[in-house]
Coordinates of N, CA, C and O in Angstrom, one line a residue:
M1061 N -46.1 -15.3 15.0 CA -45.2 -14.3 15.5 C -45.0 -14.4 17.0 O -45.9 -14.9 17.7
G1062 N -44.0 -13.7 17.5 CA -43.8 -13.8 19.0 C -44.6 -12.7 19.7 O -45.1 -11.8 19.1
K1063 N -44.7 -12.9 21.0 CA -45.4 -12.0 21.9 C -44.6 -10.7 22.0 O -43.4 -10.8 22.3
E1064 N -45.2 -9.6 21.9 CA -44.6 -8.3 22.2 C -44.3 -8.1 23.7 O -45.2 -8.4 24.5
V1065 N -43.2 -7.7 24.0 CA -42.8 -7.5 25.4 C -42.9 -6.0 25.7 O -42.3 -5.1 25.0
T1066 N -43.7 -5.6 26.8 CA -43.8 -4.2 27.1 C -42.5 -3.8 27.9 O -41.7 -4.6 28.3
K1067 N -42.4 -2.4 28.0 CA -41.2 -1.9 28.7 C -41.2 -2.4 30.1 O -40.1 -2.7 30.7
E1068 N -42.4 -2.4 30.7 CA -42.5 -2.8 32.1 C -42.1 -4.3 32.3 O -41.3 -4.6 33.2
E1069 N -42.5 -5.1 31.4 CA -42.2 -6.6 31.5 C -40.7 -6.7 31.2 O -40.0 -7.5 31.9
Y1070 N -40.2 -6.0 30.3 CA -38.7 -6.1 30.0 C -37.9 -5.6 31.3 O -36.9 -6.2 31.6
G1071 N -38.4 -4.5 31.9 CA -37.7 -4.1 33.1 C -37.7 -5.1 34.2 O -36.7 -5.3 34.9
N1072 N -38.8 -5.8 34.4 CA -38.9 -6.9 35.4 C -38.0 -8.0 35.0 O -37.3 -8.6 35.9
M1073 N -37.9 -8.4 33.7 CA -37.0 -9.4 33.3 C -35.5 -9.1 33.6 O -34.7 -9.9 34.1
V1074 N -35.2 -7.8 33.4 CA -33.8 -7.3 33.6 C -33.5 -7.4 35.1 O -32.4 -7.8 35.5
K1075 N -34.4 -6.9 35.9 CA -34.2 -7.0 37.4 C -34.0 -8.4 37.9 O -33.2 -8.6 38.8
K1076 N -34.8 -9.3 37.3 CA -34.6 -10.7 37.7 C -33.2 -11.3 37.3 O -32.6 -12.0 38.1
A1077 N -32.8 -10.9 36.1 CA -31.6 -11.5 35.6 C -30.3 -10.8 36.2 O -29.2 -11.4 36.2
S1078 N -30.4 -9.6 36.6 CA -29.3 -8.8 37.1 C -29.0 -9.1 38.6 O -29.9 -9.1 39.4
P1079 N -27.8 -9.4 38.9 CA -27.4 -9.6 40.3 C -27.4 -8.3 41.1 O -27.2 -7.3 40.5
D1080 N -27.8 -8.5 42.3 CA -27.7 -7.3 43.2 C -26.3 -6.8 43.4 O -25.4 -7.7 43.6
S1081 N -26.1 -5.5 43.4 CA -24.7 -5.0 43.5 C -24.6 -4.5 45.0 O -25.3 -3.6 45.4
P1082 N -23.5 -5.0 45.6 CA -23.3 -4.5 47.0 C -22.6 -3.2 46.9 O -21.4 -3.1 47.0
I1083 N -23.4 -2.1 46.8 CA -22.8 -0.8 46.6 C -21.9 -0.3 47.7 O -20.8 0.2 47.4
F1084 N -22.3 -0.5 48.9 CA -21.4 -0.1 50.0 C -20.1 -0.8 50.0 O -19.0 -0.1 50.1
L1085 N -20.1 -2.1 49.8 CA -18.8 -2.9 49.8 C -18.0 -2.4 48.6 O -16.8 -2.3 48.7
N1086 N -18.6 -2.2 47.4 CA -17.9 -1.7 46.2 C -17.2 -0.3 46.5 O -16.1 -0.1 46.1
C1087 N -17.9 0.5 47.2 CA -17.3 1.9 47.6 C -16.1 1.7 48.5 O -15.1 2.4 48.3
I1088 N -16.2 0.8 49.4 CA -15.1 0.6 50.3 C -13.9 0.0 49.6 O -12.8 0.5 49.8
R1089 N -14.1 -0.9 48.7 CA -13.1 -1.5 47.9 C -12.4 -0.5 47.0 O -11.2 -0.4 46.9
A1090 N -13.2 0.3 46.4 CA -12.7 1.4 45.5 C -11.9 2.4 46.3 O -10.8 2.8 45.9
F1091 N -12.4 2.8 47.4 CA -11.6 3.7 48.3 C -10.3 3.1 48.7 O -9.3 3.8 48.7
L1092 N -10.3 1.9 49.2 CA -9.1 1.3 49.7 C -8.0 1.0 48.6 O -6.9 1.4 48.8
V1093 N -8.5 0.5 47.5 CA -7.5 0.2 46.4 C -7.0 1.5 45.8 O -5.8 1.7 45.5
G1094 N -7.9 2.5 45.5 CA -7.5 3.8 45.0 C -6.5 4.5 45.9 O -5.5 5.0 45.5
G1095 N -6.9 4.4 47.2 CA -6.0 5.0 48.2 C -4.7 4.3 48.3 O -3.6 5.0 48.5
L1096 N -4.6 3.0 48.2 CA -3.4 2.3 48.2 C -2.5 2.6 47.0 O -1.3 2.8 47.2
I1097 N -3.1 2.8 45.8 CA -2.3 3.2 44.7 C -1.8 4.6 44.9 O -0.6 4.8 44.6
C1098 N -2.5 5.5 45.4 CA -2.0 6.8 45.7 C -0.9 6.8 46.7 O 0.0 7.6 46.6
C1099 N -1.1 6.0 47.8 CA 0.0 5.9 48.8 C 1.3 5.3 48.2 O 2.4 5.8 48.6
I1100 N 1.1 4.3 47.3 CA 2.3 3.8 46.6 C 3.0 4.9 45.8 O 4.2 5.1 45.8
G1101 N 2.2 5.7 45.1 CA 2.7 6.8 44.4 C 3.4 7.8 45.3 O 4.5 8.3 44.9
Q1102 N 2.8 8.1 46.4 CA 3.5 9.0 47.3 C 4.8 8.5 47.9 O 5.8 9.2 48.0
L1103 N 4.8 7.1 48.1 CA 6.0 6.5 48.6 C 7.1 6.6 47.5 O 8.3 6.9 47.9
I1104 N 6.8 6.4 46.3 CA 7.7 6.5 45.2 C 8.3 8.0 45.1 O 9.5 8.2 45.0
T1105 N 7.4 8.9 45.3 CA 7.8 10.3 45.3 C 8.7 10.6 46.4 O 9.8 11.3 46.2
N1106 N 8.4 10.1 47.6 CA 9.3 10.4 48.8 C 10.6 9.7 48.6 O 11.7 10.3 49.0
V1107 N 10.7 8.5 48.1 CA 12.0 7.9 47.8 C 12.8 8.6 46.8 O 14.0 8.8 47.0
C1108 N 12.2 9.1 45.8 CA 12.9 10.0 44.8 C 13.4 11.2 45.4 O 14.6 11.6 45.1
N1109 N 12.7 11.8 46.3 CA 13.1 13.0 47.0 C 14.3 12.7 47.9 O 15.2 13.5 48.0
V1110 N 14.3 11.6 48.5 CA 15.4 11.2 49.4 C 16.7 11.1 48.6 O 17.8 11.4 49.0
F1111 N 16.6 10.6 47.3 CA 17.7 10.4 46.5 C 18.1 11.7 45.8 O 18.9 11.7 44.9
G1112 N 17.5 12.9 46.2 CA 18.0 14.2 45.7 C 17.3 14.7 44.5 O 17.7 15.8 44.0
L1113 N 16.2 14.1 44.1 CA 15.5 14.6 43.0 C 14.6 15.8 43.4 O 14.1 15.8 44.6
S1114 N 14.3 16.7 42.5 CA 13.4 17.8 42.9 C 12.0 17.3 42.9 O 11.7 16.2 42.5
T1115 N 11.1 18.0 43.5 CA 9.7 17.6 43.6 C 9.1 17.4 42.2 O 8.4 16.4 42.0
E1116 N 9.4 18.2 41.3 CA 8.9 18.1 39.9 C 9.4 16.8 39.2 O 8.7 16.0 38.6
D1117 N 10.7 16.6 39.4 CA 11.3 15.4 38.8 C 10.8 14.1 39.5 O 10.5 13.1 38.9
S1118 N 10.6 14.2 40.8 CA 10.0 13.1 41.5 C 8.6 12.7 41.0 O 8.3 11.5 40.9
G1119 N 7.8 13.7 40.8 CA 6.5 13.5 40.2 C 6.5 12.9 38.9 O 5.7 12.0 38.6
T1120 N 7.5 13.3 38.1 CA 7.6 12.7 36.7 C 8.0 11.2 36.8 O 7.4 10.4 36.2
Y1121 N 9.0 10.9 37.6 CA 9.4 9.5 37.8 C 8.3 8.7 38.4 O 8.1 7.5 38.1
T1122 N 7.6 9.2 39.3 CA 6.4 8.5 39.9 C 5.4 8.1 38.9 O 4.9 7.0 38.8
S1123 N 5.1 9.1 38.0 CA 4.1 8.8 37.0 C 4.6 7.7 36.0 O 3.9 6.8 35.6
I1124 N 5.9 7.8 35.6 CA 6.5 6.8 34.7 C 6.4 5.5 35.4 O 6.1 4.5 34.7
I1125 N 6.8 5.4 36.6 CA 6.8 4.1 37.3 C 5.4 3.5 37.4 O 5.2 2.3 37.1
L1126 N 4.5 4.3 37.8 CA 3.1 3.8 38.0 C 2.5 3.3 36.6 O 1.8 2.3 36.6
V1127 N 2.8 4.1 35.6 CA 2.3 3.7 34.3 C 2.9 2.4 33.8 O 2.3 1.5 33.3
A1128 N 4.2 2.3 34.0 CA 4.9 1.1 33.6 C 4.5 -0.1 34.4 O 4.2 -1.2 33.8
V1129 N 4.3 0.0 35.7 CA 3.8 -1.1 36.5 C 2.4 -1.5 36.1 O 2.1 -2.7 35.9
A1130 N 1.5 -0.5 35.8 CA 0.1 -0.9 35.4 C 0.1 -1.5 34.1 O -0.7 -2.5 33.9
S1131 N 1.0 -1.1 33.2 CA 1.1 -1.7 31.8 C 1.5 -3.2 32.0 O 1.0 -4.1 31.3
L1132 N 2.5 -3.4 32.8 CA 3.0 -4.7 33.0 C 1.9 -5.6 33.6 O 1.7 -6.7 33.2
L1133 N 1.2 -5.1 34.6 CA 0.2 -5.9 35.2 C -1.0 -6.2 34.3 O -1.6 -7.2 34.3
T1134 N -1.2 -5.2 33.4 CA -2.2 -5.4 32.3 C -1.8 -6.5 31.4 O -2.6 -7.4 31.0
G1135 N -0.5 -6.5 31.0 CA 0.0 -7.5 30.1 C 0.0 -8.9 30.7 O -0.2 -9.9 30.0
L1136 N 0.2 -9.0 32.0 CA 0.1 -10.3 32.7 C -1.3 -10.7 33.1 O -1.5 -11.8 33.6
G1137 N -2.3 -9.9 32.8 CA -3.6 -10.2 33.0 C -4.1 -10.0 34.5 O -5.1 -10.5 34.9
L1138 N -3.2 -9.3 35.3 CA -3.6 -9.1 36.7 C -4.4 -7.8 36.9 O -5.1 -7.8 37.9
Y1139 N -4.2 -6.8 36.1 CA -4.9 -5.6 36.3 C -6.4 -5.7 36.1 O -7.2 -5.1 36.8
S1140 N -6.8 -6.6 35.2 CA -8.3 -6.8 35.1 C -8.9 -7.5 36.3 O -10.0 -7.2 36.7
K1141 N -8.1 -8.3 37.0 CA -8.6 -8.9 38.2 C -8.7 -7.9 39.3 O -9.6 -7.9 40.1
L1142 N -7.7 -7.0 39.4 CA -7.7 -5.9 40.3 C -9.0 -5.0 40.0 O -9.6 -4.5 40.9
G1143 N -9.2 -4.7 38.7 CA -10.4 -3.9 38.3 C -11.7 -4.5 38.7 O -12.6 -3.8 39.1
K1144 N -11.8 -5.8 38.6 CA -13.0 -6.5 39.0 C -13.2 -6.4 40.5 O -14.4 -6.3 41.0
F1145 N -12.2 -6.4 41.3 CA -12.3 -6.3 42.7 C -12.5 -4.9 43.2 O -13.4 -4.6 44.0
A1146 N -11.7 -3.9 42.6 CA -11.7 -2.6 43.1 C -12.7 -1.6 42.4 O -13.0 -0.6 42.9
G1147 N -13.1 -2.0 41.2 CA -13.9 -1.1 40.4 C -13.3 0.3 40.1 O -12.1 0.3 39.6
A1148 N -13.9 1.3 40.4 CA -13.4 2.7 40.1 C -12.1 3.0 40.9 O -11.3 3.8 40.4
G1149 N -11.8 2.3 41.9 CA -10.5 2.5 42.6 C -9.3 2.2 41.8 O -8.2 2.7 42.0
S1150 N -9.5 1.3 40.8 CA -8.4 1.0 39.9 C -8.4 1.7 38.6 O -7.5 1.7 37.9
V1151 N -9.5 2.4 38.4 CA -9.7 3.1 37.1 C -9.3 4.6 37.2 O -8.8 5.2 36.3
V1152 N -9.6 5.2 38.3 CA -9.4 6.7 38.5 C -8.0 7.1 38.5 O -7.6 8.1 37.9
P1153 N -7.1 6.4 39.2 CA -5.7 6.9 39.2 C -5.0 6.7 37.8 O -5.6 6.2 36.9
I1154 N -3.8 7.3 37.7 CA -3.1 7.2 36.4 C -2.9 5.8 35.9 O -2.8 5.5 34.7
T1155 N -2.9 4.8 36.9 CA -2.8 3.4 36.5 C -4.0 3.0 35.6 O -3.8 2.1 34.7
G1156 N -5.1 3.5 35.9 CA -6.3 3.2 35.1 C -6.2 3.7 33.6 O -6.6 3.0 32.7
F1157 N -5.6 4.8 33.5 CA -5.3 5.4 32.1 C -4.3 4.5 31.4 O -4.5 4.2 30.2
S1158 N -3.3 4.0 32.1 CA -2.3 3.1 31.5 C -3.0 1.9 31.1 O -2.7 1.4 30.0
N1159 N -3.8 1.3 31.9 CA -4.5 0.1 31.5 C -5.4 0.3 30.3 O -5.5 -0.6 29.4
S1160 N -6.1 1.5 30.2 CA -7.0 1.7 29.1 C -6.2 1.9 27.8 O -6.8 1.8 26.7
V1161 N -5.0 2.2 27.8 CA -4.2 2.2 26.6 C -3.5 0.9 26.3 O -3.5 0.4 25.1
T1162 N -3.1 0.2 27.3 CA -2.3 -1.1 27.1 C -3.3 -2.2 26.7 O -2.9 -3.0 25.8
A1163 N -4.5 -2.3 27.3 CA -5.4 -3.4 27.1 C -5.8 -3.5 25.6 O -5.7 -4.6 25.0
P1164 N -6.2 -2.4 24.9 CA -6.5 -2.5 23.5 C -5.3 -2.8 22.7 O -5.4 -3.5 21.6
A1165 N -4.1 -2.3 23.1 CA -2.9 -2.6 22.3 C -2.7 -4.1 22.3 O -2.3 -4.7 21.3
I1166 N -2.8 -4.7 23.4 CA -2.6 -6.2 23.5 C -3.7 -6.9 22.7 O -3.4 -7.9 22.0
E1167 N -4.9 -6.5 22.9 CA -6.0 -7.2 22.2 C -6.0 -7.1 20.7 O -6.3 -8.1 20.0
F1168 N -5.5 -6.0 20.1 CA -5.6 -5.8 18.7 C -4.2 -6.0 18.0 O -4.1 -5.9 16.8
K1169 N -3.2 -6.4 18.7 CA -1.9 -6.6 18.1 C -1.9 -7.7 17.1 O -1.1 -7.7 16.1
K1170 N -2.7 -8.7 17.2 CA -2.8 -9.8 16.3 C -3.3 -9.4 14.9 O -3.2 -10.1 13.9
E1171 N -4.0 -8.2 14.8 CA -4.4 -7.7 13.6 C -3.3 -6.9 12.8 O -3.6 -6.4 11.7
G1172 N -2.2 -6.8 13.4 CA -1.1 -6.2 12.7 C -0.7 -4.8 13.4 O -1.5 -4.3 14.2
F1173 N 0.4 -4.3 13.1 CA 0.9 -3.1 13.7 C 0.1 -1.9 13.2 O -0.1 -0.9 14.0
I1174 N -0.3 -1.8 12.0 CA -0.9 -0.6 11.5 C -2.4 -0.7 11.7 O -3.0 0.2 12.4
L1175 N -3.1 -1.7 11.2 CA -4.6 -1.7 11.4 C -5.1 -2.2 12.7 O -6.2 -1.9 13.1
G1176 N -4.2 -2.9 13.4 CA -4.6 -3.4 14.8 C -4.1 -2.5 15.8 O -4.8 -1.6 16.4
L1177 N -2.8 -2.6 16.1 CA -2.2 -1.8 17.2 C -2.3 -0.3 17.0 O -2.8 0.4 17.8
G1178 N -1.8 0.1 15.8 CA -1.8 1.6 15.5 C -3.1 2.2 15.5 O -3.3 3.3 16.0
A1179 N -4.1 1.6 14.9 CA -5.4 2.2 14.8 C -6.3 2.1 16.0 O -7.1 2.9 16.2
K1180 N -6.0 1.1 16.9 CA -7.0 0.9 18.0 C -6.4 1.1 19.4 O -7.0 0.8 20.3
I1181 N -5.1 1.5 19.4 CA -4.4 1.6 20.7 C -5.2 2.7 21.6 O -5.2 2.5 22.8
F1182 N -5.7 3.7 21.0 CA -6.3 4.8 21.8 C -7.9 4.7 21.8 O -8.5 5.7 21.9
I1183 N -8.4 3.5 21.5 CA -9.8 3.3 21.4 C -10.6 3.7 22.6 O -11.7 4.3 22.6
V1184 N -10.0 3.5 23.8 CA -10.6 3.9 25.0 C -10.1 5.2 25.5 O -10.9 6.1 25.9
A1185 N -8.8 5.4 25.5 CA -8.2 6.6 26.0 C -8.3 7.8 25.1 O -8.1 8.9 25.5
G1186 N -8.5 7.5 23.8 CA -8.5 8.6 22.8 C -9.5 9.7 23.1 O -9.2 10.9 23.1
P1187 N -10.8 9.3 23.4 CA -11.8 10.4 23.7 C -11.3 11.2 25.0 O -11.6 12.4 25.0
V1188 N -10.7 10.6 25.9 CA -10.3 11.3 27.1 C -9.2 12.3 26.8 O -9.2 13.5 27.2
I1189 N -8.2 11.9 25.9 CA -7.2 12.8 25.5 C -7.8 13.9 24.6 O -7.4 15.1 24.9
L1190 N -8.6 13.6 23.7 CA -9.2 14.6 22.8 C -9.9 15.6 23.6 O -9.7 16.8 23.4
Y1191 N -10.9 15.2 24.5 CA -11.6 16.2 25.2 C -10.8 16.9 26.3 O -11.1 18.1 26.6
G1192 N -9.8 16.3 26.8 CA -8.9 17.0 27.7 C -8.1 18.1 27.0 O -8.0 19.2 27.6
V1193 N -7.6 17.8 25.8 CA -6.9 18.8 25.1 C -7.8 20.0 24.7 O -7.5 21.2 24.8
L1194 N -9.0 19.6 24.1 CA -10.0 20.7 23.7 C -10.4 21.5 24.9 O -10.5 22.8 24.8
T1195 N -10.7 20.9 26.1 CA -11.0 21.7 27.2 C -9.9 22.6 27.7 O -10.2 23.8 28.0
S1196 N -8.7 22.1 27.6 CA -7.6 23.0 28.0 C -7.4 24.1 27.1 O -7.0 25.2 27.5
I1197 N -7.7 23.9 25.8 CA -7.6 25.1 24.8 C -8.7 26.1 25.2 O -8.4 27.3 25.2
V1198 N -9.9 25.6 25.4 CA -11.0 26.6 25.7 C -10.7 27.3 27.0 O -10.8 28.5 27.0
V1199 N -10.3 26.6 28.0 CA -10.0 27.3 29.3 C -8.8 28.3 29.1 O -8.8 29.4 29.6
G1200 N -7.8 27.9 28.3 CA -6.7 28.8 28.1 C -7.1 30.0 27.3 O -6.7 31.1 27.7
L1201 N -8.0 29.9 26.3 CA -8.5 31.1 25.6 C -9.3 32.0 26.5 O -9.2 33.2 26.5
I1202 N -10.2 31.4 27.3 CA -11.0 32.2 28.3 C -10.0 32.9 29.2 O -10.2 34.1 29.4
Y1203 N -9.0 32.2 29.8 CA -8.1 32.9 30.7 C -7.3 34.0 30.0 O -7.2 35.1 30.5
Y1204 N -6.9 33.8 28.7 CA -6.2 34.8 28.0 C -7.0 36.0 27.7 O -6.5 37.2 27.9
F1205 N -8.3 35.9 27.4 CA -9.1 37.0 27.0 C -9.7 37.7 28.3 O -9.9 38.9 28.3
V1206 N -9.9 37.0 29.4 CA -10.4 37.6 30.6 C -9.3 38.3 31.3 O -9.5 39.4 31.9
R1207 N -8.1 37.8 31.2 CA -7.0 38.5 31.9 C -6.6 39.7 31.2 O -6.4 40.8 31.6

């Protein structure tokens, strides 16, 4: 039989095999890329306002454009490269949500529309949607009864 590895030995093996993470550099990249995405969103909103759209409509069009562009970049394989570079900076804005829906759809489309695409499109985003809806219901009920 093989030698039993203790937790301490296993921890040492993991430390040796894991590369050091440049945390400060990762934070800077996340901040810059996330900020750039938000600045692009604000630019889109401002352009929509210039063309006479209301603030609410401008926000709607901005969201649609950012989601569409992120989906396109995911389909072209570019958003994953951005994610490797920026980390959380590419995940936190609405573009990250778009990527989390589009990537599984592309990955599972070869399994068919029902069992592949239909069943697994929300494999990553599904829990976010579920708990977001449940939380909004709980908060709404609390607000209703407290008010």
